[in-house]
Short mmCIF file of C-alpha atoms in Angstrom, two decimals:
data_model
loop_
_atom_site.label_atom_id
_atom_site.label_comp_id
_atom_site.label_asym_id
_atom_site.label_seq_id
_atom_site.Cartn_x
_atom_site.Cartn_y
_atom_site.Cartn_z
CA UNK C 1403 61.68 144.40 176.40
CA UNK C 1404 59.07 142.56 178.48
CA UNK C 1405 59.35 142.65 182.29
CA UNK C 1406 59.77 138.90 182.66
CA UNK C 1407 62.63 138.96 180.15
CA UNK C 1408 64.36 141.75 182.08
CA UNK C 1409 63.98 139.84 185.36
CA UNK C 1410 65.44 136.69 183.87
CA UNK C 1411 68.52 138.60 182.73
CA UNK C 1412 68.94 140.32 186.10
CA UNK C 1413 68.66 136.94 187.77
CA UNK C 1414 71.34 135.60 185.45
CA UNK C 1415 73.75 138.28 186.65
CA UNK C 1416 73.47 137.09 190.24
CA UNK C 1417 74.51 133.51 189.53
CA UNK C 1418 77.62 132.40 191.41
CA UNK C 1419 80.98 132.67 189.65
CA UNK C 1420 81.42 128.92 189.36
CA UNK C 1421 78.08 128.48 187.64
CA UNK C 1422 78.71 131.49 185.41
CA UNK C 1423 82.00 129.99 184.24
CA UNK C 1424 80.21 126.81 183.27
CA UNK C 1425 77.47 128.71 181.48
CA UNK C 1426 79.91 130.57 179.25
CA UNK C 1427 80.93 127.24 177.76
CA UNK C 1428 77.39 125.98 177.35
CA UNK C 1429 74.60 126.65 174.88
CA UNK C 1430 72.89 130.06 175.12
CA UNK C 1431 70.16 130.30 177.76
CA UNK C 1432 66.57 131.01 176.84
CA UNK C 1433 64.61 133.04 179.36
CA UNK C 1434 61.46 131.76 181.00
CA UNK C 1435 59.22 133.66 178.62
CA UNK C 1436 60.61 131.89 175.55
CA UNK C 1437 62.47 134.88 174.07
CA UNK C 1438 65.31 134.30 171.62
CA UNK C 1439 68.64 134.17 173.52
CA UNK C 1440 70.42 137.49 173.76
CA UNK C 1441 73.65 135.81 172.60
CA UNK C 1442 74.12 132.91 170.20
CA UNK C 1443 77.65 132.16 171.42
CA UNK C 1444 79.32 133.05 174.72
CA UNK C 1445 83.09 132.52 175.04
CA UNK C 1446 86.11 133.63 177.01
CA UNK C 1447 87.97 134.70 173.86
CA UNK C 1448 86.86 135.46 170.31
CA UNK C 1449 89.68 135.22 167.77
CA UNK C 1450 89.44 137.16 164.54
CA UNK C 1451 91.21 135.24 161.78
CA UNK C 1452 92.25 131.61 161.52
CA UNK C 1453 95.69 131.96 159.98
CA UNK C 1454 98.93 130.89 161.64
CA UNK C 1455 98.50 133.02 164.76
CA UNK C 1456 94.75 132.62 165.11
CA UNK C 1457 94.96 128.85 164.85
CA UNK C 1458 97.81 128.62 167.36
CA UNK C 1459 96.00 130.94 169.77
CA UNK C 1460 92.77 128.99 169.49
CA UNK C 1461 94.47 125.68 170.18
CA UNK C 1462 96.60 126.94 173.06
CA UNK C 1463 93.88 128.97 174.76
CA UNK C 1464 91.46 126.06 174.69
CA UNK C 1465 93.81 123.14 175.32
CA UNK C 1466 96.51 124.69 177.55
CA UNK C 1467 94.79 127.63 179.24
CA UNK C 1468 91.37 125.92 179.44
CA UNK C 1469 89.55 128.93 178.02
CA UNK C 1470 86.54 128.72 175.75
CA UNK C 1471 87.19 130.15 172.29
CA UNK C 1472 85.61 130.83 168.94
CA UNK C 1473 87.62 131.57 165.79
CA UNK C 1474 85.95 133.70 163.13
CA UNK C 1475 87.52 132.89 159.75
CA UNK C 1476 86.47 134.39 156.42
CA UNK C 1477 87.74 131.46 154.33
CA UNK C 1478 86.47 127.88 154.33
CA UNK C 1479 89.67 126.58 155.91
CA UNK C 1480 92.31 127.45 158.49
CA UNK C 1481 95.88 128.34 157.58
CA UNK C 1482 95.87 131.88 156.22
CA UNK C 1483 98.85 132.22 153.91
CA UNK C 1484 99.36 128.47 153.73
CA UNK C 1485 98.27 127.46 150.23
CA UNK C 1486 98.60 123.89 148.99
CA UNK C 1487 97.73 122.74 145.48
CA UNK C 1488 97.04 119.05 144.97
CA UNK C 1489 97.91 117.83 141.48
CA UNK C 1490 94.71 116.39 139.95
CA UNK C 1491 94.77 112.63 139.58
CA UNK C 1492 98.02 112.27 141.50
CA UNK C 1493 97.14 113.99 144.80
CA UNK C 1494 100.70 115.31 145.00
CA UNK C 1495 100.88 118.43 147.23
CA UNK C 1496 102.62 121.61 146.11
CA UNK C 1497 102.93 124.37 148.70
CA UNK C 1498 102.87 127.75 146.98
CA UNK C 1499 102.15 130.13 149.88
CA UNK C 1500 104.10 129.51 153.07
CA UNK C 1501 106.98 127.24 152.09
CA UNK C 1502 109.19 126.66 155.15
CA UNK C 1503 109.53 127.39 158.86
CA UNK C 1504 112.32 128.70 161.05
CA UNK C 1505 114.29 126.43 163.34
CA UNK C 1506 112.61 127.62 166.54
CA UNK C 1507 111.01 125.79 169.45
CA UNK C 1508 107.70 127.46 168.54
CA UNK C 1509 107.78 125.60 165.22
CA UNK C 1510 108.52 122.17 166.67
CA UNK C 1511 106.08 122.62 169.56
CA UNK C 1512 103.12 123.32 167.29
CA UNK C 1513 103.91 120.65 164.70
CA UNK C 1514 104.66 118.04 167.36
CA UNK C 1515 101.32 118.73 169.03
CA UNK C 1516 99.62 117.32 165.93
CA UNK C 1517 102.21 114.64 165.16
CA UNK C 1518 103.23 116.35 161.93
CA UNK C 1519 106.89 115.52 161.38
CA UNK C 1520 109.42 117.99 159.97
CA UNK C 1521 112.64 117.73 158.00
CA UNK C 1522 115.33 120.15 156.90
CA UNK C 1523 114.37 121.92 153.70
CA UNK C 1524 116.58 120.61 150.89
CA UNK C 1525 118.32 122.91 148.43
CA UNK C 1526 116.47 122.38 145.13
CA UNK C 1527 118.76 120.95 142.43
CA UNK C 1528 117.16 123.04 139.69
CA UNK C 1529 119.05 125.19 137.22
CA UNK C 1530 118.56 128.91 137.94
CA UNK C 1531 118.41 131.37 135.05
CA UNK C 1532 118.13 135.15 135.29
CA UNK C 1533 115.66 136.53 132.76
CA UNK C 1534 114.21 139.96 132.08
CA UNK C 1535 110.51 139.10 132.38
CA UNK C 1536 109.60 142.18 130.34
CA UNK C 1537 111.65 141.18 127.30
CA UNK C 1538 112.49 137.49 127.72
CA UNK C 1539 116.20 138.22 127.39
CA UNK C 1540 118.80 136.45 129.50
CA UNK C 1541 120.71 138.52 132.07
CA UNK C 1542 124.11 137.74 133.56
CA UNK C 1543 124.19 139.47 136.96
CA UNK C 1544 127.49 140.25 138.60
CA UNK C 1545 128.53 137.54 141.05
CA UNK C 1546 130.65 138.28 144.13
CA UNK C 1547 131.56 136.31 147.24
CA UNK C 1548 128.85 137.25 149.77
CA UNK C 1549 130.73 136.13 152.90
CA UNK C 1550 132.10 139.53 153.94
CA UNK C 1551 128.83 141.30 153.16
CA UNK C 1552 126.78 138.78 155.14
CA UNK C 1553 129.20 139.19 158.03
CA UNK C 1554 128.68 142.95 157.94
CA UNK C 1555 124.93 142.43 157.83
CA UNK C 1556 125.14 140.13 160.86
CA UNK C 1557 126.93 142.92 162.75
CA UNK C 1558 124.07 145.28 161.88
CA UNK C 1559 121.50 142.76 163.14
CA UNK C 1560 123.37 142.21 166.39
CA UNK C 1561 122.85 145.87 167.25
CA UNK C 1562 119.11 145.18 167.52
CA UNK C 1563 118.65 141.67 169.00
CA UNK C 1564 115.33 142.64 170.59
CA UNK C 1565 113.69 142.83 167.15
CA UNK C 1566 113.45 139.04 167.18
CA UNK C 1567 110.57 139.43 169.64
CA UNK C 1568 108.77 142.24 167.83
CA UNK C 1569 108.83 146.02 168.14
CA UNK C 1570 107.94 146.42 171.80
CA UNK C 1571 111.51 147.20 172.86
CA UNK C 1572 112.29 149.69 170.11
CA UNK C 1573 113.69 152.86 171.68
CA UNK C 1574 111.84 156.13 171.23
CA UNK C 1575 112.89 157.72 169.00
CA UNK C 1576 113.66 154.83 166.67
CA UNK C 1577 117.35 154.75 165.64
CA UNK C 1578 117.89 156.77 162.49
CA UNK C 1579 119.44 153.92 160.52
CA UNK C 1580 116.37 151.73 161.06
CA UNK C 1581 114.12 154.40 159.55
CA UNK C 1582 116.36 155.23 156.60
CA UNK C 1583 116.00 153.61 153.15
CA UNK C 1584 117.76 150.27 152.99
CA UNK C 1585 119.65 151.41 149.90
CA UNK C 1586 121.53 153.84 152.16
CA UNK C 1587 122.28 151.06 154.65
CA UNK C 1588 123.61 148.89 151.83
CA UNK C 1589 126.17 151.56 151.00
CA UNK C 1590 127.09 152.21 154.66
CA UNK C 1591 127.70 148.54 155.49
CA UNK C 1592 128.95 147.45 152.04
CA UNK C 1593 126.23 144.85 151.67
CA UNK C 1594 126.14 144.78 147.87
CA UNK C 1595 127.40 141.21 147.47
CA UNK C 1596 124.77 139.88 149.90
CA UNK C 1597 121.75 141.27 148.06
CA UNK C 1598 121.15 138.27 145.73
CA UNK C 1599 120.89 135.95 148.74
CA UNK C 1600 118.88 138.43 150.78
CA UNK C 1601 116.45 139.10 147.94
CA UNK C 1602 114.97 135.60 148.22
CA UNK C 1603 113.75 136.62 151.70
CA UNK C 1604 113.10 140.36 151.30
CA UNK C 1605 111.58 140.68 147.81
CA UNK C 1606 108.12 141.49 149.22
CA UNK C 1607 109.39 144.85 150.55
CA UNK C 1608 109.63 145.95 146.92
CA UNK C 1609 111.80 148.97 146.12
CA UNK C 1610 114.96 149.00 148.27
CA UNK C 1611 115.25 152.75 147.67
CA UNK C 1612 111.99 153.22 149.58
CA UNK C 1613 111.85 150.27 151.99
CA UNK C 1614 113.17 151.12 155.46
CA UNK C 1615 116.03 149.20 157.00
CA UNK C 1616 113.65 148.04 159.74
CA UNK C 1617 111.34 146.46 157.17
CA UNK C 1618 114.24 144.58 155.59
CA UNK C 1619 115.54 143.38 158.97
CA UNK C 1620 112.13 142.02 159.85
CA UNK C 1621 112.09 140.06 156.59
CA UNK C 1622 115.67 138.82 156.97
CA UNK C 1623 116.71 139.04 160.60
CA UNK C 1624 118.98 137.10 162.90
CA UNK C 1625 116.80 134.00 162.84
CA UNK C 1626 116.44 133.94 159.05
CA UNK C 1627 120.14 134.63 158.50
CA UNK C 1628 121.13 131.79 160.80
CA UNK C 1629 118.73 129.37 159.12
CA UNK C 1630 119.86 130.41 155.64
CA UNK C 1631 123.53 129.82 156.48
CA UNK C 1632 123.04 126.61 158.48
CA UNK C 1633 120.31 124.89 156.49
CA UNK C 1634 117.95 125.24 159.43
CA UNK C 1635 114.71 125.87 157.55
CA UNK C 1636 112.08 123.18 158.13
CA UNK C 1637 109.34 121.69 155.96
CA UNK C 1638 106.77 118.95 156.67
CA UNK C 1639 108.02 115.46 155.87
CA UNK C 1640 104.84 114.77 153.90
CA UNK C 1641 105.40 118.02 151.95
CA UNK C 1642 102.05 119.63 152.76
CA UNK C 1643 101.85 122.63 155.06
CA UNK C 1644 98.07 122.23 155.02
CA UNK C 1645 98.31 119.01 157.04
CA UNK C 1646 98.98 120.95 160.24
CA UNK C 1647 95.91 123.14 159.79
CA UNK C 1648 93.66 120.27 158.76
CA UNK C 1649 94.52 118.52 162.01
CA UNK C 1650 94.06 121.73 164.01
CA UNK C 1651 90.66 122.19 162.37
CA UNK C 1652 89.71 118.66 163.39
CA UNK C 1653 90.64 119.41 166.99
CA UNK C 1654 88.86 122.77 167.15
CA UNK C 1655 85.71 121.47 165.47
CA UNK C 1656 82.66 123.69 165.97
CA UNK C 1657 84.77 126.35 167.72
CA UNK C 1658 85.61 127.70 164.25
CA UNK C 1659 83.08 129.70 162.22
CA UNK C 1660 84.14 129.39 158.58
CA UNK C 1661 83.22 131.76 155.76
CA UNK C 1662 82.27 134.25 158.47
CA UNK C 1663 83.06 137.91 159.10
CA UNK C 1664 82.42 140.44 161.84
CA UNK C 1665 80.03 143.13 160.62
CA UNK C 1666 79.50 145.10 163.84
CA UNK C 1667 80.70 145.17 167.44
CA UNK C 1668 80.59 146.88 170.80
CA UNK C 1669 83.97 146.48 172.48
CA UNK C 1670 84.82 146.50 176.15
CA UNK C 1671 81.40 147.48 177.48
CA UNK C 1672 80.83 146.21 181.03
CA UNK C 1673 83.88 144.00 180.67
CA UNK C 1674 82.66 142.21 177.54
CA UNK C 1675 82.73 142.59 173.78
CA UNK C 1676 79.70 141.85 171.63
CA UNK C 1677 80.29 140.85 168.01
CA UNK C 1678 77.73 140.59 165.23
CA UNK C 1679 79.02 137.96 162.82
CA UNK C 1680 77.77 137.17 159.33
CA UNK C 1681 77.89 133.39 158.81
CA UNK C 1682 76.61 131.07 156.05
CA UNK C 1683 73.62 130.24 158.29
CA UNK C 1684 72.77 133.83 159.18
CA UNK C 1685 73.93 136.42 161.69
CA UNK C 1686 75.17 135.31 165.09
CA UNK C 1687 75.69 137.43 168.20
CA UNK C 1688 78.84 136.53 170.12
CA UNK C 1689 79.70 137.67 173.63
CA UNK C 1690 83.35 137.38 174.68
CA UNK C 1691 85.43 138.59 177.61
CA UNK C 1692 88.42 139.30 175.34
CA UNK C 1693 89.07 139.40 171.62
CA UNK C 1694 92.29 138.64 169.77
CA UNK C 1695 92.63 140.29 166.37
CA UNK C 1696 95.04 138.48 164.05
CA UNK C 1697 94.04 140.02 160.71
CA UNK C 1698 96.01 142.96 159.23
CA UNK C 1699 95.04 145.96 161.40
CA UNK C 1700 94.14 148.45 158.71
CA UNK C 1701 91.36 150.94 159.36
CA UNK C 1702 89.39 149.33 156.53
CA UNK C 1703 89.72 145.82 157.99
CA UNK C 1704 88.86 147.03 161.49
CA UNK C 1705 85.90 149.19 160.50
CA UNK C 1706 83.39 146.76 162.12
CA UNK C 1707 85.30 146.85 165.42
CA UNK C 1708 84.05 150.11 166.90
CA UNK C 1709 87.43 151.87 166.70
CA UNK C 1710 87.98 154.92 168.86
CA UNK C 1711 90.00 157.95 167.79
CA UNK C 1712 93.22 156.67 169.35
CA UNK C 1713 92.98 153.41 167.42
CA UNK C 1714 92.04 155.11 164.16
CA UNK C 1715 95.00 157.46 164.45
CA UNK C 1716 97.50 154.63 164.95
CA UNK C 1717 96.15 152.13 162.43
CA UNK C 1718 95.61 154.90 159.90
CA UNK C 1719 99.38 155.40 159.72
CA UNK C 1720 99.96 151.96 158.18
CA UNK C 1721 100.50 151.35 154.50
CA UNK C 1722 101.12 148.03 152.79
CA UNK C 1723 101.80 146.04 149.67
CA UNK C 1724 99.74 143.27 148.08
CA UNK C 1725 101.32 139.93 147.26
CA UNK C 1726 99.77 137.17 145.17
CA UNK C 1727 100.87 133.57 144.72
CA UNK C 1728 100.00 131.07 142.01
CA UNK C 1729 100.63 127.71 140.39
CA UNK C 1730 100.97 127.90 136.61
CA UNK C 1731 101.27 125.29 133.87
CA UNK C 1732 101.79 125.26 130.09
CA UNK C 1733 104.63 127.71 130.67
CA UNK C 1734 106.99 126.54 127.89
CA UNK C 1735 109.70 126.58 130.58
CA UNK C 1736 111.67 123.30 130.68
CA UNK C 1737 111.24 121.13 133.76
CA UNK C 1738 114.07 121.47 136.26
CA UNK C 1739 114.64 125.16 135.49
CA UNK C 1740 113.73 128.10 137.73
CA UNK C 1741 113.61 131.64 136.33
CA UNK C 1742 114.46 134.74 138.36
CA UNK C 1743 113.23 138.14 137.20
CA UNK C 1744 116.20 140.46 136.58
CA UNK C 1745 116.27 143.88 134.92
CA UNK C 1746 119.41 144.89 133.00
CA UNK C 1747 119.47 148.59 133.91
CA UNK C 1748 118.33 148.56 137.54
CA UNK C 1749 120.35 148.53 140.77
CA UNK C 1750 121.41 144.94 141.53
CA UNK C 1751 119.26 143.94 138.51
CA UNK C 1752 116.22 143.94 140.81
CA UNK C 1753 112.70 144.45 139.42
CA UNK C 1754 110.54 147.33 140.58
CA UNK C 1755 106.93 146.97 141.79
CA UNK C 1756 104.68 145.70 140.44
CA UNK C 1757 106.70 142.66 139.45
CA UNK C 1758 106.81 138.91 139.08
CA UNK C 1759 109.58 137.61 141.30
CA UNK C 1760 110.26 134.12 139.96
CA UNK C 1761 108.92 131.14 138.11
CA UNK C 1762 110.07 128.34 140.41
CA UNK C 1763 109.92 124.74 139.24
CA UNK C 1764 107.75 122.85 141.73
CA UNK C 1765 109.34 119.44 141.30
CA UNK C 1766 106.21 118.22 139.50
CA UNK C 1767 106.54 118.13 135.70
CA UNK C 1768 104.93 121.15 134.08
CA UNK C 1769 104.02 122.94 137.32
CA UNK C 1770 105.61 126.23 138.37
CA UNK C 1771 105.17 128.47 141.39
CA UNK C 1772 105.19 132.24 141.07
CA UNK C 1773 104.78 135.30 143.28
CA UNK C 1774 103.63 138.80 142.31
CA UNK C 1775 104.37 141.93 144.36
CA UNK C 1776 102.44 145.17 143.93
CA UNK C 1777 101.46 148.27 145.87
CA UNK C 1778 98.27 148.67 147.91
CA UNK C 1779 96.21 149.43 144.80
CA UNK C 1780 97.45 146.41 142.84
CA UNK C 1781 94.54 143.98 142.44
CA UNK C 1782 94.34 140.24 141.90
CA UNK C 1783 93.16 140.90 138.33
CA UNK C 1784 96.29 143.01 137.80
CA UNK C 1785 98.39 140.17 139.19
CA UNK C 1786 96.88 137.57 136.86
CA UNK C 1787 97.49 139.83 133.86
CA UNK C 1788 101.11 140.29 134.92
CA UNK C 1789 101.60 136.53 135.29
CA UNK C 1790 100.27 135.88 131.80
CA UNK C 1791 102.25 138.71 130.20
CA UNK C 1792 105.42 137.57 131.96
CA UNK C 1793 104.96 134.01 130.72
CA UNK C 1794 104.30 135.31 127.22
CA UNK C 1795 107.59 137.21 127.32
CA UNK C 1796 109.77 134.43 128.73
CA UNK C 1797 108.38 131.81 126.31
CA UNK C 1798 108.94 133.98 123.23
CA UNK C 1799 111.95 131.87 122.27
CA UNK C 1800 110.29 128.52 123.03
CA UNK C 1801 110.23 125.97 120.22
CA UNK C 1802 106.55 125.22 120.85
CA UNK C 1803 104.36 128.01 122.18
CA UNK C 1804 101.71 127.03 124.72
CA UNK C 1805 98.83 128.89 126.30
CA UNK C 1806 99.66 129.30 130.00
CA UNK C 1807 97.15 128.20 132.61
CA UNK C 1808 96.84 129.54 136.15
CA UNK C 1809 96.02 126.33 138.03
CA UNK C 1810 95.74 127.91 141.49
CA UNK C 1811 95.82 131.48 142.77
CA UNK C 1812 95.72 133.10 146.21
CA UNK C 1813 95.77 136.64 147.52
CA UNK C 1814 98.09 137.64 150.36
CA UNK C 1815 96.86 141.20 150.43
CA UNK C 1816 97.72 143.85 152.99
CA UNK C 1817 101.16 142.37 153.49
CA UNK C 1818 104.24 144.28 154.66
CA UNK C 1819 102.41 146.67 156.97
CA UNK C 1820 104.65 149.65 157.75
CA UNK C 1821 104.37 153.25 158.90
CA UNK C 1822 106.23 155.98 157.05
CA UNK C 1823 109.79 156.73 158.20
CA UNK C 1824 108.52 160.00 159.67
CA UNK C 1825 105.81 158.26 161.71
CA UNK C 1826 108.27 155.56 162.72
CA UNK C 1827 110.56 158.21 164.19
CA UNK C 1828 107.59 160.00 165.79
CA UNK C 1829 106.85 157.13 168.18
CA UNK C 1830 104.55 154.98 166.06
CA UNK C 1831 105.51 151.67 167.66
CA UNK C 1832 105.14 153.01 171.18
CA UNK C 1833 101.62 154.12 170.24
CA UNK C 1834 100.90 150.81 168.51
CA UNK C 1835 101.90 148.67 171.47
CA UNK C 1836 99.90 150.90 173.82
CA UNK C 1837 96.79 149.46 172.15
CA UNK C 1838 97.47 145.94 173.45
CA UNK C 1839 94.72 145.11 175.95
CA UNK C 1840 92.83 148.35 175.39
CA UNK C 1841 89.07 147.79 175.53
CA UNK C 1842 89.58 144.07 176.04
CA UNK C 1843 91.35 143.72 172.70
CA UNK C 1844 94.71 142.12 171.91
CA UNK C 1845 96.58 141.87 168.64
CA UNK C 1846 99.07 139.64 166.89
CA UNK C 1847 100.30 139.33 163.31
CA UNK C 1848 102.75 140.88 160.88
CA UNK C 1849 102.27 144.46 162.11
CA UNK C 1850 103.54 143.43 165.54
CA UNK C 1851 106.50 141.16 164.78
CA UNK C 1852 108.48 139.58 161.95
CA UNK C 1853 105.95 138.17 159.49
CA UNK C 1854 106.98 134.51 159.54
CA UNK C 1855 104.79 131.80 161.03
CA UNK C 1856 107.50 130.68 163.45
CA UNK C 1857 108.30 134.14 164.82
CA UNK C 1858 104.62 135.07 165.01
CA UNK C 1859 103.90 131.88 166.96
CA UNK C 1860 106.68 132.94 169.32
CA UNK C 1861 105.16 136.42 169.66
CA UNK C 1862 101.67 135.00 170.20
CA UNK C 1863 102.89 132.54 172.84
CA UNK C 1864 104.39 135.47 174.76
CA UNK C 1865 101.15 137.48 174.45
CA UNK C 1866 98.71 134.85 175.72
CA UNK C 1867 99.49 135.15 179.47
CA UNK C 1868 98.51 138.84 179.40
CA UNK C 1869 95.37 138.03 177.44
CA UNK C 1870 94.13 135.45 179.96
CA UNK C 1871 95.14 137.45 183.06
#
């Protein structure tokens, strides 16, 4: 480095705090010798991921906390697991990722900020049929009054009210019944009659003989139970979840780097983090006081983030499932009918991973929504094959066979992030939460709280004061 360049940087460090604050929001400074700026972007907070939590954090930090931000998003849009298909020629939206939101103030606050109105989610009037997707045969599952079982489940949930806010208040060690397989909890609390209702919320956990009770509670907790029983779930009046994120993107403007990923970093050095980001226009160097990571915190995902041994040990304990969502047509399924995958010889007639969960009629003639659940090694190609084979099986009795078409497809990989029961009981969540703020890094997302947009917005709102302190 030339002497004049060094002097210019040393001089920069002596600028008064007021001027420095202004400079962090301005364009990078070139030194007097005409060198390329050391940093392309300088911000208070860099946010990794522009899904539900990253978008909320970006908006709130910039607009409410008056902090400068940049969001680094790998896709060409904001919204994460929000996926909306627009019917060609009709421009009718069909949401096939995130469908509805919980009746929480965090939901209304964020939607109201962008003047996106909400309404109670209606109960679809479609006919529901239970079909073995491997054979195409109809199944008649046992039907029982779920009232008593749901009451017993509510009593279980009321033992752990703090889970609504995440895992930070879990005792150490974690209560045994939270770490045990949910199949055991079903027997203890006599929850059998409630499983068909619960399955619509918890199917992504997969095998109930392996899924922990904690994982089920965080997919169908007090908030979800209340909304399911009271009709509290909310959807946008204009029936497009993407509207919220389109408006947020318009507000954030150039503070979002789309189709961009972090490829290298130095975290927490001299009170700052430096990120090397691959963008469509080349690499950019970002300097930030803090970073907020909203992507799934697997060791693979966080490889560019200069993890230390403590972080590697904790994040290395997580395993996950992969979920895929799609819109299909030419299904040979009649309009107004939704099919639920049911196996004749399994407990509660539930399918085992990998599986197609449903073919849900979208309300638009000929268009169906479907979800595929698989383990961590289950790829998007595997999912597409399973969709096509499932449709082939369920249409075997159709009067006119059609060739199914996958109109839209999205990957929700690294979902359902959980430690093993043994690690859970060995203090995993205490170790996980100890990472908040370490080396100038904060975290939000499904590993930290119930993986619903509304509850994650609530968790993120509670986290922001510590981040800006």
